[in-house]
Tab-separated table of N, CA and C in Angstrom:
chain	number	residue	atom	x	y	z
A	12	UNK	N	91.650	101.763	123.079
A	12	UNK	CA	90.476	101.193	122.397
A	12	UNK	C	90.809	100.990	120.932
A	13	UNK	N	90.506	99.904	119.913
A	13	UNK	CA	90.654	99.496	119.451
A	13	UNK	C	89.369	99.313	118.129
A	14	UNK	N	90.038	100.460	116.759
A	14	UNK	CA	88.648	100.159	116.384
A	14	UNK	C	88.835	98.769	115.817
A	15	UNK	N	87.728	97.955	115.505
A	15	UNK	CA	87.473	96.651	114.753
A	15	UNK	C	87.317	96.755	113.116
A	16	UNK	N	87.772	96.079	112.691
A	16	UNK	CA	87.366	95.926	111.194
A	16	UNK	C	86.885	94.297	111.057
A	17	UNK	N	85.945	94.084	110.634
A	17	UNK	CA	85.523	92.479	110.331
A	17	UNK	C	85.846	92.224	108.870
A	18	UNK	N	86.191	92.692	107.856
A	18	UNK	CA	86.440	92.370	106.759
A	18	UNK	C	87.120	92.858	105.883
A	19	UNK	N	88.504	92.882	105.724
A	19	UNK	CA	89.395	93.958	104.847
A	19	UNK	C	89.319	93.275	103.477
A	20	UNK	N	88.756	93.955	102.620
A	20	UNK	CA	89.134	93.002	101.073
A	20	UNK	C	89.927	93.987	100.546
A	21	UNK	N	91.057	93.154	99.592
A	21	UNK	CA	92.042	93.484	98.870
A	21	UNK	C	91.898	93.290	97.519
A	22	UNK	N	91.566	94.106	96.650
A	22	UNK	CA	91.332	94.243	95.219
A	22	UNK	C	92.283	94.340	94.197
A	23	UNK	N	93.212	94.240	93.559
A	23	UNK	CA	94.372	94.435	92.487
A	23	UNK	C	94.168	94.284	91.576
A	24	UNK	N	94.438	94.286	90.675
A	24	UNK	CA	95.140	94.325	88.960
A	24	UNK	C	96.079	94.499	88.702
A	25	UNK	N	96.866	94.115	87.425
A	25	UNK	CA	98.411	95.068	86.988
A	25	UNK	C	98.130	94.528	85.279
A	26	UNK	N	99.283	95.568	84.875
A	26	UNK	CA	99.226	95.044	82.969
A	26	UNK	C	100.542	95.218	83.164
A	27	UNK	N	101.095	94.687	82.011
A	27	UNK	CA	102.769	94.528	81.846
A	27	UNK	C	102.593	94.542	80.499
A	28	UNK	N	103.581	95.587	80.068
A	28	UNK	CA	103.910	95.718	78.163
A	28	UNK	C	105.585	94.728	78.416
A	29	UNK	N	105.141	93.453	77.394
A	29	UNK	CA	106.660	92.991	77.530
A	29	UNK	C	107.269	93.429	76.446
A	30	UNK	N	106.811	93.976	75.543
A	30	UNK	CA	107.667	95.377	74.418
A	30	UNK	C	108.473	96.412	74.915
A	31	UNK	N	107.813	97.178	76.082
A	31	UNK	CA	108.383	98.144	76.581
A	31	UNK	C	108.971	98.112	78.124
A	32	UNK	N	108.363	96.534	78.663
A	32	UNK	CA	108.826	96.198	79.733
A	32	UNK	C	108.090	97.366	80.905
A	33	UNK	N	107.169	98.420	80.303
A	33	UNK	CA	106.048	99.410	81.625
A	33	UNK	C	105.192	98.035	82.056
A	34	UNK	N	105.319	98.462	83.673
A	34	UNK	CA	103.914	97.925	84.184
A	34	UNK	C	103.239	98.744	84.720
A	35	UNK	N	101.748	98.704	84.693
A	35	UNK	CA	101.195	99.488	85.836
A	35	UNK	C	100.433	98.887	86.736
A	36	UNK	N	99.782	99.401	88.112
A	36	UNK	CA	98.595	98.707	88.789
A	36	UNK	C	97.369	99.541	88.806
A	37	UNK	N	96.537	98.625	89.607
A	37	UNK	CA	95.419	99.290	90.107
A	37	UNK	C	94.683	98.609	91.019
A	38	UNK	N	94.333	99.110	92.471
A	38	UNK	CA	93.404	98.536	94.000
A	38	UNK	C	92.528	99.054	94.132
A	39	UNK	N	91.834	98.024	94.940
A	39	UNK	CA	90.689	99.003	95.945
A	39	UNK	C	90.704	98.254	96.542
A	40	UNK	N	90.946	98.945	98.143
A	40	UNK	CA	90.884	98.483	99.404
A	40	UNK	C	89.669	99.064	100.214
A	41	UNK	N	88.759	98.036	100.796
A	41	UNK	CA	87.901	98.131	101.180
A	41	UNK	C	87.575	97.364	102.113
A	42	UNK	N	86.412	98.090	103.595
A	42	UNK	CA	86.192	97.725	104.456
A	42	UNK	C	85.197	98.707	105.082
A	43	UNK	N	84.676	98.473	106.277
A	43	UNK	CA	83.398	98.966	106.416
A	43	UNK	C	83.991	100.288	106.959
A	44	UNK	N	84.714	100.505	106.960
A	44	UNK	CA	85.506	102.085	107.973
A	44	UNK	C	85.930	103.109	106.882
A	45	UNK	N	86.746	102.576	105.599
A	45	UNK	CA	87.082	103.270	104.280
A	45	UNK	C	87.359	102.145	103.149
A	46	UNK	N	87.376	103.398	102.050
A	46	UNK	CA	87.593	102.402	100.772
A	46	UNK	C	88.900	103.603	100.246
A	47	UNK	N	90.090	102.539	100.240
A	47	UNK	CA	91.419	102.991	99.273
A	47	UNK	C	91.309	102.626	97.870
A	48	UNK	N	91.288	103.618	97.017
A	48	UNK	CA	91.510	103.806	95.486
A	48	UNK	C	92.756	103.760	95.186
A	49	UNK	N	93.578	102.940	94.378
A	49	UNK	CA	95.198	103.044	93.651
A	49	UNK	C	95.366	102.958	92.493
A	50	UNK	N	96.149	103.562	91.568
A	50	UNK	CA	96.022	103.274	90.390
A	50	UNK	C	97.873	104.054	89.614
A	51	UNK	N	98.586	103.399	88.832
A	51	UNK	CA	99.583	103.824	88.888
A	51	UNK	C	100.847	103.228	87.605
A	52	UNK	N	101.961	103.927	88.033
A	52	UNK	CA	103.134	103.124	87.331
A	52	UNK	C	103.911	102.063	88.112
A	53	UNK	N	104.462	101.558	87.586
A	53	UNK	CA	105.332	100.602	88.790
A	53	UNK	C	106.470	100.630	88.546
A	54	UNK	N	107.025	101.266	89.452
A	54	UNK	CA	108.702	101.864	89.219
A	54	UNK	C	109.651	100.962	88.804
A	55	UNK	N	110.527	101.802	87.928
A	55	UNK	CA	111.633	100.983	87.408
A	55	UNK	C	112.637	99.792	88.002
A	56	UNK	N	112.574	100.870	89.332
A	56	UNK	CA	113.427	99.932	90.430
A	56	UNK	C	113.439	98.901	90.937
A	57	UNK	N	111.914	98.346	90.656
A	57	UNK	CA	111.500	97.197	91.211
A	57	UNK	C	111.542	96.212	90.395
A	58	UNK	N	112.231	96.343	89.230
A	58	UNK	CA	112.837	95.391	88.307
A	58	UNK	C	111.723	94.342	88.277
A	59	UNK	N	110.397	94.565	87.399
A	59	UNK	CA	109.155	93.878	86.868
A	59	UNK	C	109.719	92.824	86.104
A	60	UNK	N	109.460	91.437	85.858
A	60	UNK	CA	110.140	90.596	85.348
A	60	UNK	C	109.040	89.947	83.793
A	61	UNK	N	107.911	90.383	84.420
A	61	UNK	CA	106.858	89.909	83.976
A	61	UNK	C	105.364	89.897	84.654
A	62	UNK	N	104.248	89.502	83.602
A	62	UNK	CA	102.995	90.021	84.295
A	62	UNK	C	102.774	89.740	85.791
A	63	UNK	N	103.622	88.380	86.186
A	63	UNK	CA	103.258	88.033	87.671
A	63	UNK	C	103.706	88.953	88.711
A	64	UNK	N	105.007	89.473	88.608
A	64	UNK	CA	106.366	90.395	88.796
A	64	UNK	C	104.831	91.192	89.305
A	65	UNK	N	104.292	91.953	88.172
A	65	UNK	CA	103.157	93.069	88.090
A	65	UNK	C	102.232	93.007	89.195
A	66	UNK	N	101.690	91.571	88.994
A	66	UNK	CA	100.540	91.348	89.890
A	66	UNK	C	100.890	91.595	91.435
A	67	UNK	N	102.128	90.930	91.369
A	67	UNK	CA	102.543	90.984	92.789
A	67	UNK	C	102.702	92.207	93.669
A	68	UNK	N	103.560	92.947	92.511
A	68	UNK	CA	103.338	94.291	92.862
A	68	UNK	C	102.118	95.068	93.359
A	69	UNK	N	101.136	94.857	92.507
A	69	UNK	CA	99.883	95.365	92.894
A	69	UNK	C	99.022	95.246	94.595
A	70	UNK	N	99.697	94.453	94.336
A	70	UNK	CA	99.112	93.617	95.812
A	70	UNK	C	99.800	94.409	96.945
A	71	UNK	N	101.133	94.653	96.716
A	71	UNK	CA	102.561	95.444	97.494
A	71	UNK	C	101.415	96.589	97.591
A	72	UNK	N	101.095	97.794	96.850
A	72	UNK	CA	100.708	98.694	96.353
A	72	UNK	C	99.625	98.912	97.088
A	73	UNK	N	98.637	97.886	97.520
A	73	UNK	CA	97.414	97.987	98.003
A	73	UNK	C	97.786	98.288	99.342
A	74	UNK	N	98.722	96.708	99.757
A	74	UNK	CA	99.045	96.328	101.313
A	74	UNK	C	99.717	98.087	102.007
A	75	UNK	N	100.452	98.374	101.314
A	75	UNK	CA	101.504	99.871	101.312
A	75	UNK	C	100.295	100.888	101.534
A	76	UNK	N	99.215	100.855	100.984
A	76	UNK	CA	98.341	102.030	100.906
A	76	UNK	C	97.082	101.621	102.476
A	77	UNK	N	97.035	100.860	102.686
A	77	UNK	CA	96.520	100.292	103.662
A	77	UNK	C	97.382	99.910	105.451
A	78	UNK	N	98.424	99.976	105.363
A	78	UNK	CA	98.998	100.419	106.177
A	78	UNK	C	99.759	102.144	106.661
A	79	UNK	N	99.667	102.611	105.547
A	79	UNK	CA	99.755	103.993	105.273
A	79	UNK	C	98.024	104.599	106.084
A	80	UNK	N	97.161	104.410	105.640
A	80	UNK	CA	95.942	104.556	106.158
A	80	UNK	C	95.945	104.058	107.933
A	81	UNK	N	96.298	103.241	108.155
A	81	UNK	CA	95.983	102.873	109.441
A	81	UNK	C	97.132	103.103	110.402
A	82	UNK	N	98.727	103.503	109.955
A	82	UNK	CA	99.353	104.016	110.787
A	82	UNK	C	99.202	104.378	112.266
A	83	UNK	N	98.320	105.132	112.115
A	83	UNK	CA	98.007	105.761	113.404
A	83	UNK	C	97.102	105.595	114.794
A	84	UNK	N	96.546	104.293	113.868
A	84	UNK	CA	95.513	103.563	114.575
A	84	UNK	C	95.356	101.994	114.555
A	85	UNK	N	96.303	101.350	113.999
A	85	UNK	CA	96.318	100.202	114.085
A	85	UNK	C	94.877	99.311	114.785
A	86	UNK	N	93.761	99.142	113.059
A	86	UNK	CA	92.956	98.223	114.117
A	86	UNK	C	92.938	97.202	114.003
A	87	UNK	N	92.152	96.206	115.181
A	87	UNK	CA	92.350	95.050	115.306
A	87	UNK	C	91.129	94.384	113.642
A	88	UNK	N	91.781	93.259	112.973
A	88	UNK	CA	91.061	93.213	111.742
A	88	UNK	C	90.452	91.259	112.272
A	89	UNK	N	89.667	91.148	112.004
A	89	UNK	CA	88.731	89.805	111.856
A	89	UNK	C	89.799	88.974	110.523
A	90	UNK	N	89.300	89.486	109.577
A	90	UNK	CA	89.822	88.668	107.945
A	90	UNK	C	89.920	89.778	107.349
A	91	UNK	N	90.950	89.041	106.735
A	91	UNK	CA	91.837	89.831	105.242
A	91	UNK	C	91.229	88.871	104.062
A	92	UNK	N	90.762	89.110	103.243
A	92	UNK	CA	91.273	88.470	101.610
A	92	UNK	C	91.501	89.052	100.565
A	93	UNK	N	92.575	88.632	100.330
A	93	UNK	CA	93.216	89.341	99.156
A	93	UNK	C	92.845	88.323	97.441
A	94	UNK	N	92.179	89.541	96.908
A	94	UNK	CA	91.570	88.622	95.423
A	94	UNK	C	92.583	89.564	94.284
A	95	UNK	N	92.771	88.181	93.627
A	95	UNK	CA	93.466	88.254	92.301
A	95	UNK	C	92.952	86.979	91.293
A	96	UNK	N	93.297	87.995	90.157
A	96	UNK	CA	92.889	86.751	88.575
A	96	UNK	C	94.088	85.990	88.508
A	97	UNK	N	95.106	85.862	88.944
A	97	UNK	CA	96.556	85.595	88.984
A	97	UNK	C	96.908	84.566	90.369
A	98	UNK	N	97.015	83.244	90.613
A	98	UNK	CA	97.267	82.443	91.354
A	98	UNK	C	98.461	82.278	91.375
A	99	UNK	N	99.389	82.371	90.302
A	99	UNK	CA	101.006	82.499	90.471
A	99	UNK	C	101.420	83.570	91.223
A	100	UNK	N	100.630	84.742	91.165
A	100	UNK	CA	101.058	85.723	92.266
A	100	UNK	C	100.935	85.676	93.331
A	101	UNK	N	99.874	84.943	93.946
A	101	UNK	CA	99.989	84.147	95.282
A	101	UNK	C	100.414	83.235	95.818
A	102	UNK	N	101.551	82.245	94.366
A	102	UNK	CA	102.237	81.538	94.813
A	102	UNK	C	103.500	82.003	94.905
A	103	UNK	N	103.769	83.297	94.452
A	103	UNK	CA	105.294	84.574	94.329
A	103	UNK	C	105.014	84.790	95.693
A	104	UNK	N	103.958	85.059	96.490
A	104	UNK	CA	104.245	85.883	97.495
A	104	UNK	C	104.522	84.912	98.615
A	105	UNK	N	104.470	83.745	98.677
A	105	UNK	CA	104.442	82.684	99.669
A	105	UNK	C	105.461	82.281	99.255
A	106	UNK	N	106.054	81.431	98.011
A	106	UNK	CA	107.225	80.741	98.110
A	106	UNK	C	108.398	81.415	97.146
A	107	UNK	N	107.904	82.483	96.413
A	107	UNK	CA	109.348	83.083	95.453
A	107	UNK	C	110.505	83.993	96.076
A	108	UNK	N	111.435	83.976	95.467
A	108	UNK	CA	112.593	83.822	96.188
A	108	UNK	C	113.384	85.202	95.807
A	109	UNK	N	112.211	85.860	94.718
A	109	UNK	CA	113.061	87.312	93.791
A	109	UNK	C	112.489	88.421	95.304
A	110	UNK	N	112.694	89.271	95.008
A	110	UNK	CA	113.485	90.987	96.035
A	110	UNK	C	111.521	91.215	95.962
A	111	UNK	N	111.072	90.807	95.009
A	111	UNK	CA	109.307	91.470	95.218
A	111	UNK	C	109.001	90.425	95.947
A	112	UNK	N	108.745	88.717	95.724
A	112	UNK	CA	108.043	88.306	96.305
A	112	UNK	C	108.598	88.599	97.993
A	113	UNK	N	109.743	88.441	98.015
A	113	UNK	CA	110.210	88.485	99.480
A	113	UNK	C	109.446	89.779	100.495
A	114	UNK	N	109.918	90.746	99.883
A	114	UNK	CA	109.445	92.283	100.347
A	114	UNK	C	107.967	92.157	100.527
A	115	UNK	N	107.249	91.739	99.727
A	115	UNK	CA	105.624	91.596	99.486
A	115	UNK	C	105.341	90.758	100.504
A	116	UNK	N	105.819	89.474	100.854
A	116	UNK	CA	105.891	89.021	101.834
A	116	UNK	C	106.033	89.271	102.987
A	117	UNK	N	106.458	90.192	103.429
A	117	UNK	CA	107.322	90.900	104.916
A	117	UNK	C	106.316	92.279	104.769
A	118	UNK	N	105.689	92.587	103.620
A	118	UNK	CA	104.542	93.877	103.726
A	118	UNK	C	103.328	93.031	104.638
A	119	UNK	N	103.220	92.228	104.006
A	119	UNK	CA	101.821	91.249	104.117
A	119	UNK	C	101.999	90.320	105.980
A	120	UNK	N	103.158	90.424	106.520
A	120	UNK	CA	103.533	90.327	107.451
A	120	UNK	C	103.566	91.097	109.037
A	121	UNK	N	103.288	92.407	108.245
A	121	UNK	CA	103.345	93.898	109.019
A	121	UNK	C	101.844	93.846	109.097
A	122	UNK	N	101.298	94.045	108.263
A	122	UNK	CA	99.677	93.469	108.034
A	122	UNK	C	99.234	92.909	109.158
A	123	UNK	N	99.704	91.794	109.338
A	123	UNK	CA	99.169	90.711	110.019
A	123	UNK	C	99.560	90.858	111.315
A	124	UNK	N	100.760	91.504	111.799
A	124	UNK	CA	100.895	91.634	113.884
A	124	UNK	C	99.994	92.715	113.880
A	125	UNK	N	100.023	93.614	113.033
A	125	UNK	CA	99.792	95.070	113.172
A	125	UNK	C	98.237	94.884	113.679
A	126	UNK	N	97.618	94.306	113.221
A	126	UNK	CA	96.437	93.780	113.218
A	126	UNK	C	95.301	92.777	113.869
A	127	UNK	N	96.716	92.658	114.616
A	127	UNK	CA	95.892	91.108	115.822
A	127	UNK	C	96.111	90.077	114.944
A	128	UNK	N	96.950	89.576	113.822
A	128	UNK	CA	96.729	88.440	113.322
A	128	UNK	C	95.471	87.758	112.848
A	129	UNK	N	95.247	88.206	111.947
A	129	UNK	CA	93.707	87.903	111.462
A	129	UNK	C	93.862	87.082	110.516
A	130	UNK	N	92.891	86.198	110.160
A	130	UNK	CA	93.102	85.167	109.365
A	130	UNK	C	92.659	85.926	107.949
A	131	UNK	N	94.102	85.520	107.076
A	131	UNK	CA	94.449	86.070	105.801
A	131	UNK	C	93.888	84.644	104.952
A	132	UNK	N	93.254	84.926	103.548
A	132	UNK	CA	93.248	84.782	102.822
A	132	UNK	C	93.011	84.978	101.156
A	133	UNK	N	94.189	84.056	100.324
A	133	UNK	CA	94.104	84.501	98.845
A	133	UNK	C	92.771	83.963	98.622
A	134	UNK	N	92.185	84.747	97.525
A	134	UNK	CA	91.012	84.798	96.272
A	134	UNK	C	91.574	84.518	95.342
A	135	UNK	N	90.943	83.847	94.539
A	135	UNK	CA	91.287	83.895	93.220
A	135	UNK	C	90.019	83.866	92.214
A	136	UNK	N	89.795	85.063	91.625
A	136	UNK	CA	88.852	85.619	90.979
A	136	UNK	C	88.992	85.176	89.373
A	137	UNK	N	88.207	84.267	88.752
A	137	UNK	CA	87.929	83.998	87.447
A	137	UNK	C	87.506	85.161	86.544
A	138	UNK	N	88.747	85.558	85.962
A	138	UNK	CA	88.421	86.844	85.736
A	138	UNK	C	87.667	87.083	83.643
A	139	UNK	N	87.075	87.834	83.070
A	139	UNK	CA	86.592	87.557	81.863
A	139	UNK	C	85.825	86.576	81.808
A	140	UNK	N	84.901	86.030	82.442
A	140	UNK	CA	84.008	84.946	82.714
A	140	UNK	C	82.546	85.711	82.472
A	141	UNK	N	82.720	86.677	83.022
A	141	UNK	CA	81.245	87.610	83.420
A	141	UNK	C	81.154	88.292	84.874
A	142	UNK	N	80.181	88.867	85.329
A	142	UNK	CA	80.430	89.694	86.235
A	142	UNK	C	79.290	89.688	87.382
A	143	UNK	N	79.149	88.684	87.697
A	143	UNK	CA	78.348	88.424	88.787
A	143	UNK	C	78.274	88.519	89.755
A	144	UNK	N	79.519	88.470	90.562
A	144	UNK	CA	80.068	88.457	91.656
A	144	UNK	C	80.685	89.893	92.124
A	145	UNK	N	80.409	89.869	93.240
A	145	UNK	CA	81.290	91.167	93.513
A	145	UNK	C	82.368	91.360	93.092
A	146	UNK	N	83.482	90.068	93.508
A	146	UNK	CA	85.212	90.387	92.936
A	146	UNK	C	85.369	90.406	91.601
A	147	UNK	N	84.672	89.762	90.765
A	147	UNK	CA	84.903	89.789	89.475
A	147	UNK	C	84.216	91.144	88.853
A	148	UNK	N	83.551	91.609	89.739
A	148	UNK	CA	83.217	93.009	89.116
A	148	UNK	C	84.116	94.546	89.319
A	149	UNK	N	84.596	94.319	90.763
A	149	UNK	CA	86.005	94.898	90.971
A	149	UNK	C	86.640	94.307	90.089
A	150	UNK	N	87.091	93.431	89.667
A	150	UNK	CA	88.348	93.190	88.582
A	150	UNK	C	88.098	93.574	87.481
A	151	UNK	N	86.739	93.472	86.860
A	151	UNK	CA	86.587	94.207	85.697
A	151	UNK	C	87.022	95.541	85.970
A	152	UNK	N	86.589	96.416	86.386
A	152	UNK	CA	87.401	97.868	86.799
A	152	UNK	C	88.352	97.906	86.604
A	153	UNK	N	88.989	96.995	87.608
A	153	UNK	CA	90.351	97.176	87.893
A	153	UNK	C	91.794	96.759	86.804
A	154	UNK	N	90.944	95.814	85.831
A	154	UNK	CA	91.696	95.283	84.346
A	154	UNK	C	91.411	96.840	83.770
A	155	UNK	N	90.323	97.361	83.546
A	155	UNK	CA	90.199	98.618	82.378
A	155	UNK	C	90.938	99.740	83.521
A	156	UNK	N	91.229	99.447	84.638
A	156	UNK	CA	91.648	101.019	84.963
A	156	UNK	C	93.905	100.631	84.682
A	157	UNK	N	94.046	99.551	85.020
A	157	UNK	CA	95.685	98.973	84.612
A	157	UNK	C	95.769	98.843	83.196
A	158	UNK	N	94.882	98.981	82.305
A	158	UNK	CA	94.876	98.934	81.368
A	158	UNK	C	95.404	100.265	80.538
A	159	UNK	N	94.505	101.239	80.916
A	159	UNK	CA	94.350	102.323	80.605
A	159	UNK	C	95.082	103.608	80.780
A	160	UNK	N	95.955	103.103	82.372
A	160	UNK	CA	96.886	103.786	82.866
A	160	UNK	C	98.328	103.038	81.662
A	161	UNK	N	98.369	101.784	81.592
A	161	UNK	CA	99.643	101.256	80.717
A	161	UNK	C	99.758	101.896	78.966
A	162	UNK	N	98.280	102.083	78.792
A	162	UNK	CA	98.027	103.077	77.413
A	162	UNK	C	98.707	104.222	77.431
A	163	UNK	N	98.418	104.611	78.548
A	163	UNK	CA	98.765	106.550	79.231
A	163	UNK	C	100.383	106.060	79.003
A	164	UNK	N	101.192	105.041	79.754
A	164	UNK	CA	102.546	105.268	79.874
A	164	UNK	C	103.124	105.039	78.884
A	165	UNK	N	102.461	104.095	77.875
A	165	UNK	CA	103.527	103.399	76.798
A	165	UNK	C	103.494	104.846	75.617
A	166	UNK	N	102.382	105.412	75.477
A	166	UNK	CA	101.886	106.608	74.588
A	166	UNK	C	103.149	107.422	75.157
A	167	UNK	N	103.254	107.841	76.509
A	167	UNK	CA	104.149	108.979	76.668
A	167	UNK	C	105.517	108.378	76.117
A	168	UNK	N	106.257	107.210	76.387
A	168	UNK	CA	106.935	106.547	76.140
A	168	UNK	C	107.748	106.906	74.500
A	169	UNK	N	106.583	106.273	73.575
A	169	UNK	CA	106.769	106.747	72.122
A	169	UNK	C	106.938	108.317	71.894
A	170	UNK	N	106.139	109.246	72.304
A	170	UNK	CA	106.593	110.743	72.282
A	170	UNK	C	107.784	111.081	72.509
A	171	UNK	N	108.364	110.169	73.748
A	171	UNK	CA	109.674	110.910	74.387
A	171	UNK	C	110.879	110.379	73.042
């Protein structure tokens, strides 16, 4: 048996210091069964190129925390949409050719058998406009919480 999900939304943010070259993110994954909270650094390894680099990541970050959650139960999902202020990051994850978009791609892939193939789609949330909308009100959050975490890293940064 198979639980159902009718609506997975995918929430992100990221900030990128191109001074110090830190990025961080921040998600919320949500659906009528649970809501995933993320919020973080974005490792060195993943060689961030720039804010899109970031965004993309974020998205990695969510998809990663959301298959981590459902491991064990793989349910069948209706729709995915994944919202971002960032449309180049949804054009990284479909046609770019660097080690994130690819990987992000093949996350977002696992997603989709794992799941019954549900019809995925990008958002793209007008973000600093105002806050009317549900996604743009998650993104407000989600700008002050990537924000705030990139404060936290660049601060430790200068100490060290």
């Amino acid at each position: 048996s198979h639980q159902m999900i009718r609506h997975l939304e995918i929430y992100t943010d990221a900030s990128h210091c191109h001074v110090t070259g830190i990025s961080t993110y921040a998600f919320k994954v949500e659906c009528e069964r649970f809501t995933l909270n993320g919020r973080g650094l974005i490792g060195k390894r993943h060689e961030v190129r720039g804010s899109t680099d970031a965004e993309v990541m974020a998205i990695r970050y969510a998809m990663n925390a959301y298959l981590y959650k459902t491991k064990d139960f793989s349910p069948r999902v209706r729709k995915i949409s994944i919202y971002s202020d960032c449309i180049p990051a949804f054009e990284q994850i479909e046609y770019g050719k660097s080690k994130i978009a690819k990987s992000t791609l093949y996350v977002k892939g696992l997603i989709w058998k794992n799941s019954y193939r549900p019809e995925i789609s990008y958002e793209f949330v007008r973000a600093h406009i105002g806050r009317e909308t549900k996604p743009q009100w998650e993104n407000y959050w989600l700008d002050i919480t990537a924000r705030s975490e990139l404060r936290k890293h660049v601060q430790k940064l200068k100490k060290s």
